Coordinates of C-alpha atoms in Angstrom, one line a residue:
Chain B
X552 CA -30.8 20.8 -110.5
X553 CA -30.1 24.9 -111.0
X554 CA -28.4 26.3 -108.0
X555 CA -26.3 29.1 -107.4
X556 CA -22.8 28.9 -105.9
X557 CA -20.1 31.4 -105.0
X558 CA -16.9 31.4 -107.0
X559 CA -13.7 31.5 -105.7
X560 CA -13.0 34.6 -107.8
X561 CA -16.6 36.7 -105.3
X562 CA -19.0 36.1 -108.5
X563 CA -22.3 34.0 -108.5
X564 CA -22.3 31.1 -110.9
X565 CA -25.5 28.5 -112.0
X566 CA -24.4 25.4 -111.5
X567 CA -26.4 22.9 -113.6
X568 CA -26.1 19.3 -113.1
X569 CA -28.2 16.0 -114.7
X570 CA -30.7 15.1 -111.8
X571 CA -29.5 11.9 -109.9
X572 CA -30.6 9.7 -107.6
X573 CA -28.7 10.9 -104.9
X574 CA -29.8 14.9 -104.8
X575 CA -28.1 15.5 -102.1
X576 CA -25.1 14.2 -103.1
X577 CA -21.5 17.0 -103.5
X578 CA -21.8 18.6 -107.0
X579 CA -17.8 17.7 -106.9
X580 CA -18.7 13.7 -107.0
X581 CA -19.9 14.3 -110.4
X582 CA -17.7 16.7 -112.4
X583 CA -18.4 15.4 -116.3
X584 CA -21.9 16.2 -115.1
X585 CA -21.5 20.2 -114.9
X586 CA -21.5 22.9 -116.5
X587 CA -21.5 25.9 -115.0
X588 CA -22.5 28.7 -116.4
X589 CA -21.6 31.9 -115.3
X590 CA -23.9 34.6 -114.8
X591 CA -21.9 38.0 -115.6
X592 CA -21.5 41.2 -113.7
X593 CA -22.4 44.6 -114.6
X594 CA -18.8 45.2 -115.7
X595 CA -19.1 42.4 -117.7
X596 CA -22.1 43.5 -120.0
X597 CA -20.5 46.7 -120.6
X598 CA -16.9 44.9 -121.2
X599 CA -18.6 42.7 -123.8
X600 CA -20.4 45.7 -125.1
X601 CA -23.7 44.1 -124.0
X602 CA -24.4 48.2 -122.3
X603 CA -22.9 51.7 -122.6
X604 CA -23.3 53.8 -120.2
X605 CA -25.3 56.5 -120.8
X606 CA -24.7 60.9 -119.2
X607 CA -26.4 63.6 -119.7
X608 CA -24.1 67.0 -118.5
X609 CA -24.9 67.5 -114.6
X610 CA -24.8 71.0 -113.2
X611 CA -22.2 72.3 -111.3
X612 CA -23.9 71.9 -108.2
X613 CA -25.0 68.2 -109.2
X614 CA -23.9 64.7 -108.1
X615 CA -24.9 61.7 -110.3
X616 CA -26.8 60.1 -108.0
X617 CA -28.5 57.0 -109.8
X618 CA -26.7 54.9 -113.5
X619 CA -28.3 54.6 -116.9
X620 CA -26.9 52.2 -119.5
X621 CA -28.9 51.5 -122.9
X622 CA -27.8 48.1 -125.2
X623 CA -26.8 49.7 -129.2
X624 CA -29.7 49.6 -130.1
X625 CA -31.0 51.7 -127.7
X626 CA -28.0 54.4 -128.7
X627 CA -28.3 54.4 -132.0
X628 CA -32.1 55.1 -131.5
X629 CA -30.4 58.1 -129.9
X630 CA -28.4 59.5 -132.1
X631 CA -31.4 59.3 -134.7
X632 CA -33.4 61.5 -132.6
X633 CA -30.2 63.8 -131.8
X634 CA -29.9 63.5 -135.5
X635 CA -33.6 65.3 -135.6
X636 CA -35.9 62.2 -135.8
X637 CA -39.0 63.4 -135.0
X638 CA -42.8 61.5 -134.3
X639 CA -45.3 62.4 -136.9
X640 CA -47.6 64.0 -134.6
X641 CA -45.3 65.7 -131.3
X642 CA -47.5 65.9 -128.9
X643 CA -45.2 67.4 -125.7
X644 CA -44.9 71.5 -126.5
X645 CA -40.5 71.3 -125.6
X646 CA -38.8 69.6 -128.4
X647 CA -38.0 65.6 -128.5
X648 CA -34.0 66.1 -127.1
X649 CA -34.8 68.7 -124.5
X650 CA -37.7 66.2 -123.3
X651 CA -35.0 63.7 -123.3
X652 CA -32.6 65.1 -122.1
X653 CA -34.7 66.4 -118.6
X654 CA -35.5 62.6 -118.2
X655 CA -31.8 61.3 -117.8
X656 CA -30.8 64.9 -115.8
X657 CA -34.1 64.0 -113.6
X658 CA -32.8 60.3 -113.6
X659 CA -29.8 60.6 -112.9
X660 CA -29.8 63.2 -110.6
X661 CA -31.5 61.7 -108.1
X662 CA -34.8 64.2 -108.3
X663 CA -37.9 62.7 -106.8
X664 CA -40.0 61.4 -109.9
X665 CA -43.2 61.1 -110.1
X666 CA -44.9 57.4 -110.5
X667 CA -46.5 56.9 -113.6
X668 CA -46.1 60.5 -115.7
X669 CA -42.3 59.8 -115.7
X670 CA -42.0 55.9 -115.6
X671 CA -43.8 53.1 -113.9
X672 CA -44.2 49.5 -114.4
X673 CA -45.6 47.9 -117.1
X674 CA -46.7 44.9 -116.1
X675 CA -47.0 43.6 -112.9
X676 CA -45.1 40.1 -112.7
X677 CA -40.8 39.2 -111.7
X678 CA -37.9 41.0 -113.4
X679 CA -40.4 43.5 -114.5
X680 CA -40.4 45.6 -117.5
X681 CA -40.3 49.4 -117.1
X682 CA -40.8 52.4 -118.5
X683 CA -39.6 55.9 -118.6
X684 CA -42.2 58.3 -119.5
X685 CA -41.8 62.0 -121.6
X686 CA -45.0 63.4 -123.6
X687 CA -43.4 62.0 -126.6
X688 CA -41.3 59.0 -126.1
X689 CA -41.4 55.8 -124.3
X690 CA -38.4 53.8 -123.3
X691 CA -38.1 50.4 -122.9
X692 CA -35.6 48.6 -120.0
X693 CA -35.5 47.1 -116.9
X694 CA -33.4 47.8 -113.4
X695 CA -30.8 45.8 -113.3
X696 CA -30.1 47.5 -109.5
X697 CA -31.7 49.9 -107.5
X698 CA -31.2 53.1 -109.1
X699 CA -29.7 51.2 -112.1
X700 CA -31.8 51.2 -115.3
X701 CA -30.7 49.4 -118.5
X702 CA -32.4 50.9 -122.0
X703 CA -32.9 48.4 -124.6
X704 CA -35.7 50.4 -126.6
X705 CA -36.8 53.6 -127.5
X706 CA -39.5 54.7 -130.0
X707 CA -42.6 57.4 -129.9
X708 CA -45.7 57.2 -127.6
X709 CA -48.4 57.6 -130.2
X710 CA -46.7 54.7 -132.6
X711 CA -46.8 52.8 -129.0
X712 CA -50.3 52.7 -128.3
X713 CA -51.2 53.0 -132.3
X714 CA -49.6 49.4 -132.8
X715 CA -50.0 48.7 -129.3
X716 CA -46.0 47.3 -129.2
X717 CA -45.8 46.9 -125.0
X718 CA -46.8 43.8 -125.2
X719 CA -44.0 42.6 -127.3
X720 CA -40.9 45.0 -126.1
X721 CA -42.2 43.3 -123.2
X722 CA -41.6 39.6 -124.8
X723 CA -38.1 41.2 -126.7
X724 CA -36.6 42.6 -123.3
X725 CA -37.3 39.7 -121.2
X726 CA -35.5 37.4 -124.0
X727 CA -33.1 40.1 -124.3
X728 CA -32.9 39.1 -120.5
X729 CA -32.2 35.2 -120.9
X730 CA -29.5 35.4 -123.4
X731 CA -27.7 37.9 -121.3
X732 CA -28.2 35.2 -118.2
X733 CA -28.9 37.8 -115.2
X734 CA -32.6 37.7 -114.9
X735 CA -31.7 35.8 -111.5
X736 CA -29.0 38.4 -110.3
X737 CA -28.9 41.5 -112.5
X738 CA -33.0 42.6 -112.4
X739 CA -35.1 44.5 -109.8
X740 CA -38.2 41.5 -108.7
X741 CA -40.1 44.2 -107.0
X742 CA -42.6 46.4 -108.9
X743 CA -43.2 49.1 -106.3
X744 CA -41.5 52.5 -107.1
X745 CA -39.7 52.2 -104.0
X746 CA -38.2 48.8 -105.0
X747 CA -36.5 50.7 -108.1
X748 CA -35.7 54.2 -106.5
X749 CA -34.5 55.1 -103.5
X750 CA -35.1 58.9 -103.8
Chain E
X1076 CA -17.4 52.8 -126.7
X1077 CA -17.9 52.7 -123.6
X1078 CA -20.3 55.7 -123.1
X1079 CA -23.1 57.7 -124.8
X1080 CA -23.3 61.1 -124.3
X1081 CA -26.7 62.7 -125.0
X1082 CA -25.6 66.1 -125.1
X1083 CA -27.8 68.8 -127.0
X1084 CA -27.5 72.5 -126.6
X1085 CA -26.7 74.7 -123.7
X1086 CA -30.5 77.0 -124.4
X1087 CA -32.2 73.8 -125.1
X1088 CA -30.5 71.8 -122.1
X1089 CA -31.3 74.9 -119.6
X1090 CA -35.4 75.4 -121.4
X1091 CA -35.9 71.7 -121.2
X1092 CA -34.9 70.9 -117.6
X1093 CA -36.5 74.6 -116.0
X1094 CA -39.6 73.0 -117.6
X1095 CA -39.8 70.2 -116.6
X1096 CA -38.2 71.2 -113.0
X1097 CA -41.7 73.7 -112.8
X1098 CA -44.2 70.9 -114.2
X1099 CA -42.2 68.2 -111.1
X1100 CA -42.8 70.5 -108.1
X1101 CA -46.9 71.3 -109.1
X1102 CA -47.2 67.5 -109.5
X1103 CA -45.3 67.1 -106.2
X1104 CA -47.7 69.7 -104.1
X1105 CA -50.8 68.4 -106.0
X1106 CA -50.0 64.8 -105.1
X1107 CA -49.2 66.2 -101.0
X1108 CA -52.5 68.0 -101.3
X1109 CA -54.2 65.3 -102.5
X1110 CA -53.3 63.3 -99.3
X1111 CA -55.7 65.8 -97.8
X1112 CA -58.4 65.6 -100.5
X1113 CA -57.8 67.8 -102.8
X1114 CA -58.6 65.8 -106.0
X1115 CA -58.0 66.9 -110.1
X1116 CA -61.4 67.9 -110.4
X1117 CA -61.7 70.5 -107.8
X1118 CA -58.4 72.3 -108.3
X1119 CA -60.3 72.3 -112.2
X1120 CA -63.0 74.2 -110.1
X1121 CA -61.3 76.1 -108.3
X1122 CA -59.7 77.6 -111.5
X1123 CA -62.7 78.1 -113.5
X1124 CA -60.9 75.5 -116.5
X1125 CA -61.2 72.0 -117.2
X1126 CA -59.2 68.9 -115.2
X1127 CA -57.8 67.7 -119.1
X1128 CA -56.0 71.7 -119.2
X1129 CA -55.0 71.1 -116.1
X1130 CA -53.6 67.3 -116.9
X1131 CA -52.7 68.6 -120.4
X1132 CA -50.3 71.4 -118.5
X1133 CA -48.5 69.0 -115.5
X1134 CA -48.2 65.8 -118.6
X1135 CA -46.6 68.4 -120.6
X1136 CA -49.1 68.4 -123.6
X1137 CA -49.1 72.5 -123.3
X1138 CA -47.5 75.3 -122.3
X1139 CA -47.5 76.3 -118.1
X1140 CA -47.6 80.5 -119.1
X1141 CA -46.8 82.5 -116.2
X1142 CA -49.8 83.5 -115.8
X1143 CA -51.4 79.4 -115.4
X1144 CA -48.4 79.2 -112.2
X1145 CA -49.4 81.9 -110.6
X1146 CA -53.0 80.4 -111.0
X1147 CA -52.0 76.7 -110.0
X1148 CA -49.5 78.0 -107.2
X1149 CA -52.7 79.9 -105.5
X1150 CA -55.5 77.2 -105.9
X1151 CA -53.3 74.9 -104.8
X1152 CA -52.3 77.7 -101.3
X1153 CA -48.3 77.9 -102.2
X1154 CA -46.5 80.8 -103.1
X1155 CA -43.7 80.8 -105.9
X1156 CA -40.8 81.8 -105.0
X1157 CA -37.9 83.1 -108.4
X1158 CA -34.6 83.5 -108.0
X1159 CA -32.3 84.2 -111.2
X1160 CA -29.1 83.0 -109.5
X1161 CA -25.5 83.5 -111.7
X1162 CA -24.0 80.5 -111.8
X1163 CA -21.2 80.9 -109.9
X1164 CA -17.7 78.1 -110.3
X1165 CA -16.4 77.2 -107.3
X1166 CA -14.4 74.6 -105.9
X1167 CA -15.5 70.9 -105.4
X1168 CA -18.3 71.4 -107.9
X1169 CA -19.0 70.4 -112.1
X1170 CA -17.5 72.1 -114.8
X1171 CA -20.2 73.2 -117.0
X1172 CA -19.2 72.2 -120.6
X1173 CA -17.7 74.4 -123.0
X1174 CA -18.4 72.8 -125.7
X1175 CA -20.1 69.4 -127.0
X1176 CA -19.4 66.3 -128.5
X1177 CA -23.3 65.7 -130.2
X1178 CA -22.3 61.7 -130.0
X1179 CA -20.0 60.5 -133.1
X1180 CA -20.6 64.3 -134.9
X1181 CA -17.6 67.0 -134.8
X1182 CA -16.3 68.5 -131.3
X1183 CA -18.2 72.2 -131.8
X1184 CA -18.3 75.3 -129.2
X1185 CA -22.1 76.0 -128.0
X1186 CA -20.8 78.3 -125.3
X1187 CA -17.2 79.4 -124.5
X1188 CA -17.4 80.8 -120.5
X1189 CA -14.2 82.7 -119.1
X1190 CA -14.9 82.5 -115.5
X1191 CA -11.9 85.0 -114.3
X1192 CA -10.0 83.3 -111.3
X1193 CA -10.4 85.0 -108.0
X1194 CA -7.2 85.6 -106.3
X1195 CA -6.5 86.8 -102.5
X1196 CA -4.3 88.8 -102.4
X1197 CA -7.4 91.0 -103.9

């Protein structure tokens, strides 16, 4: 039996017990059979270094209306981009860093993003993986909550298309979420734009 | 590391965000007109150009010149407004950065800006 319970500290936990003959019996009667795995909160993920908050400078009149996080691996990729990494064939007429800054800015400042042109769901499924887009860059991750995205992989658009990396990234992100134990609590399940963005 | 600031120089930031904003505004307008029945094919016909050319401009793969912006606005029955506004500092707003941290690299000055304090007694 697997269920969710509210602990004294107000955090969710997955309670796993062995299936007994009387499945309705209070779980407190079988303390030896219990394994409690606390479900991490967003703060836990940040504190453990699993994800890092990503910022850009906002304009004087802007306020951050959304949140953006990235895995250390994704942040390392961003550093490579800032250091001048380039795709073999650039498609966009603005630079890669300009494209990314504009994408992050429009996301964080709460601008209305264009569905399919700037973001889209990779595949319509429960706990979907989402993609943020610029002409030359694709970013894969998931929404831990509405208006709160965790970026896991970044790569050049042409590389992803040439090598058909969508499936691989989708599977890797699902695996990462399982390892972090966030599938049940920190993952938006809907696949419509309104499910993940409120503006 | 508690956060990572994706920091590019102020000039590139202004260019990238301005171009992006123009493109998003066009996409939003086209989406609105689509509900009224306007297709991209019809838009291309009005502008006597190819649909793929318009697509490349809207996706950011081709530059949108002032001429093509005006043409698109005309085809969408819209007016373009332009305003160059002084970026003034007002209490309660974000303070525009004067330095760039550029991730892990040494801090460097990219756009020092001095705003003269306003005096209340003239």
